[in-house]
């Protein structure tokens, strides 16, 4: 039942492997220990606590409910962030268009005037000149953060770091 409540295919496969080990007669704590490197830290600790306390069925039921609530929470967060992210993306697109296309046209016009421009106008022109570099730098930084986040999933220590970072925010 626990495998059905999990959205992650990798975790579902790991729980299925544990279930297979159980059907072969391996005790639960040994089956979990065998696959512990592929499980989130919370799951293996919950199973150990359930075995140690003699309340395994209640503990697994609570873990299953926790997974359902976690899935619901993720869905709610995605739904709540969808509109602000869309609005932010639209705003970035508009600002990018202004900085790349409009500001350089005005710069040419201002050069023809042959006057000293106010400081704020000069700053806007300089930012427009650097804008493609700034956007590329931000894109590289974002891509690096996403890759690092994904790579942290590949080891138990990395998963613990991810959980700590997720809980910190």
mmCIF file of N, CA, C and O in Angstrom, residues 7 68-84:
data_model
loop_
_atom_site.group_PDB
_atom_site.id
_atom_site.type_symbol
_atom_site.label_atom_id
_atom_site.label_comp_id
_atom_site.label_asym_id
_atom_site.label_seq_id
_atom_site.Cartn_x
_atom_site.Cartn_y
_atom_site.Cartn_z
ATOM 1 N N UNK A 7 4.678 9.072 -5.077
ATOM 2 C CA UNK A 7 4.680 9.580 -6.449
ATOM 3 C C UNK A 7 5.998 9.298 -7.161
ATOM 4 O O UNK A 7 6.023 9.120 -8.366
ATOM 5 N N UNK A 68 0.561 10.864 1.780
ATOM 6 C CA UNK A 68 -0.601 11.452 1.097
ATOM 7 C C UNK A 68 -0.655 12.954 1.340
ATOM 8 O O UNK A 68 -0.880 13.734 0.409
ATOM 9 N N UNK A 69 -0.457 13.354 2.582
ATOM 10 C CA UNK A 69 -0.491 14.790 2.899
ATOM 11 C C UNK A 69 0.653 15.530 2.217
ATOM 12 O O UNK A 69 0.484 16.673 1.771
ATOM 13 N N UNK A 70 1.802 14.883 2.140
ATOM 14 C CA UNK A 70 2.941 15.494 1.468
ATOM 15 C C UNK A 70 2.622 15.721 -0.005
ATOM 16 O O UNK A 70 2.908 16.791 -0.556
ATOM 17 N N UNK A 71 2.002 14.739 -0.645
ATOM 18 C CA UNK A 71 1.604 14.892 -2.041
ATOM 19 C C UNK A 71 0.591 16.009 -2.217
ATOM 20 O O UNK A 71 0.676 16.805 -3.163
ATOM 21 N N UNK A 72 -0.377 16.086 -1.308
ATOM 22 C CA UNK A 72 -1.382 17.155 -1.366
ATOM 23 C C UNK A 72 -0.717 18.518 -1.169
ATOM 24 O O UNK A 72 -1.053 19.487 -1.849
ATOM 25 N N UNK A 73 0.219 18.579 -0.238
ATOM 26 C CA UNK A 73 0.913 19.834 0.038
ATOM 27 C C UNK A 73 1.718 20.287 -1.179
ATOM 28 O O UNK A 73 1.697 21.470 -1.545
ATOM 29 N N UNK A 74 2.414 19.344 -1.829
ATOM 30 C CA UNK A 74 3.174 19.697 -3.029
ATOM 31 C C UNK A 74 2.241 20.229 -4.112
ATOM 32 O O UNK A 74 2.557 21.210 -4.787
ATOM 33 N N UNK A 75 1.102 19.590 -4.283
ATOM 34 C CA UNK A 75 0.140 20.032 -5.299
ATOM 35 C C UNK A 75 -0.347 21.437 -4.990
ATOM 36 O O UNK A 75 -0.417 22.303 -5.869
ATOM 37 N N UNK A 76 -0.660 21.707 -3.728
ATOM 38 C CA UNK A 76 -1.145 23.027 -3.320
ATOM 39 C C UNK A 76 -0.064 24.088 -3.552
ATOM 40 O O UNK A 76 -0.348 25.187 -4.034
ATOM 41 N N UNK A 77 1.187 23.746 -3.242
ATOM 42 C CA UNK A 77 2.283 24.700 -3.431
ATOM 43 C C UNK A 77 2.463 25.015 -4.914
ATOM 44 O O UNK A 77 2.634 26.180 -5.298
ATOM 45 N N UNK A 78 2.418 23.973 -5.753
ATOM 46 C CA UNK A 78 2.568 24.195 -7.192
ATOM 47 C C UNK A 78 1.436 25.080 -7.709
ATOM 48 O O UNK A 78 1.663 26.011 -8.487
ATOM 49 N N UNK A 79 0.213 24.788 -7.272
ATOM 50 C CA UNK A 79 -0.921 25.607 -7.702
ATOM 51 C C UNK A 79 -0.796 27.046 -7.217
ATOM 52 O O UNK A 79 -1.123 27.985 -7.940
ATOM 53 N N UNK A 80 -0.303 27.215 -5.987
ATOM 54 C CA UNK A 80 -0.173 28.566 -5.435
ATOM 55 C C UNK A 80 0.936 29.355 -6.131
ATOM 56 O O UNK A 80 0.846 30.582 -6.251
ATOM 57 N N UNK A 81 1.969 28.675 -6.599
ATOM 58 C CA UNK A 81 3.086 29.365 -7.236
ATOM 59 C C UNK A 81 2.913 29.553 -8.740
ATOM 60 O O UNK A 81 3.656 30.323 -9.354
ATOM 61 N N UNK A 82 1.956 28.876 -9.331
ATOM 62 C CA UNK A 82 1.798 28.928 -10.785
ATOM 63 C C UNK A 82 1.538 30.355 -11.275
ATOM 64 O O UNK A 82 2.198 30.826 -12.212
ATOM 65 N N UNK A 83 0.597 31.055 -10.691
ATOM 66 C CA UNK A 83 0.271 32.407 -11.157
ATOM 67 C C UNK A 83 1.423 33.389 -10.922
ATOM 68 O O UNK A 83 1.806 34.118 -11.845
ATOM 69 N N UNK A 84 2.010 33.439 -9.712
ATOM 70 C CA UNK A 84 3.125 34.374 -9.539
ATOM 71 C C UNK A 84 4.302 34.082 -10.480
ATOM 72 O O UNK A 84 4.927 35.012 -10.992
#
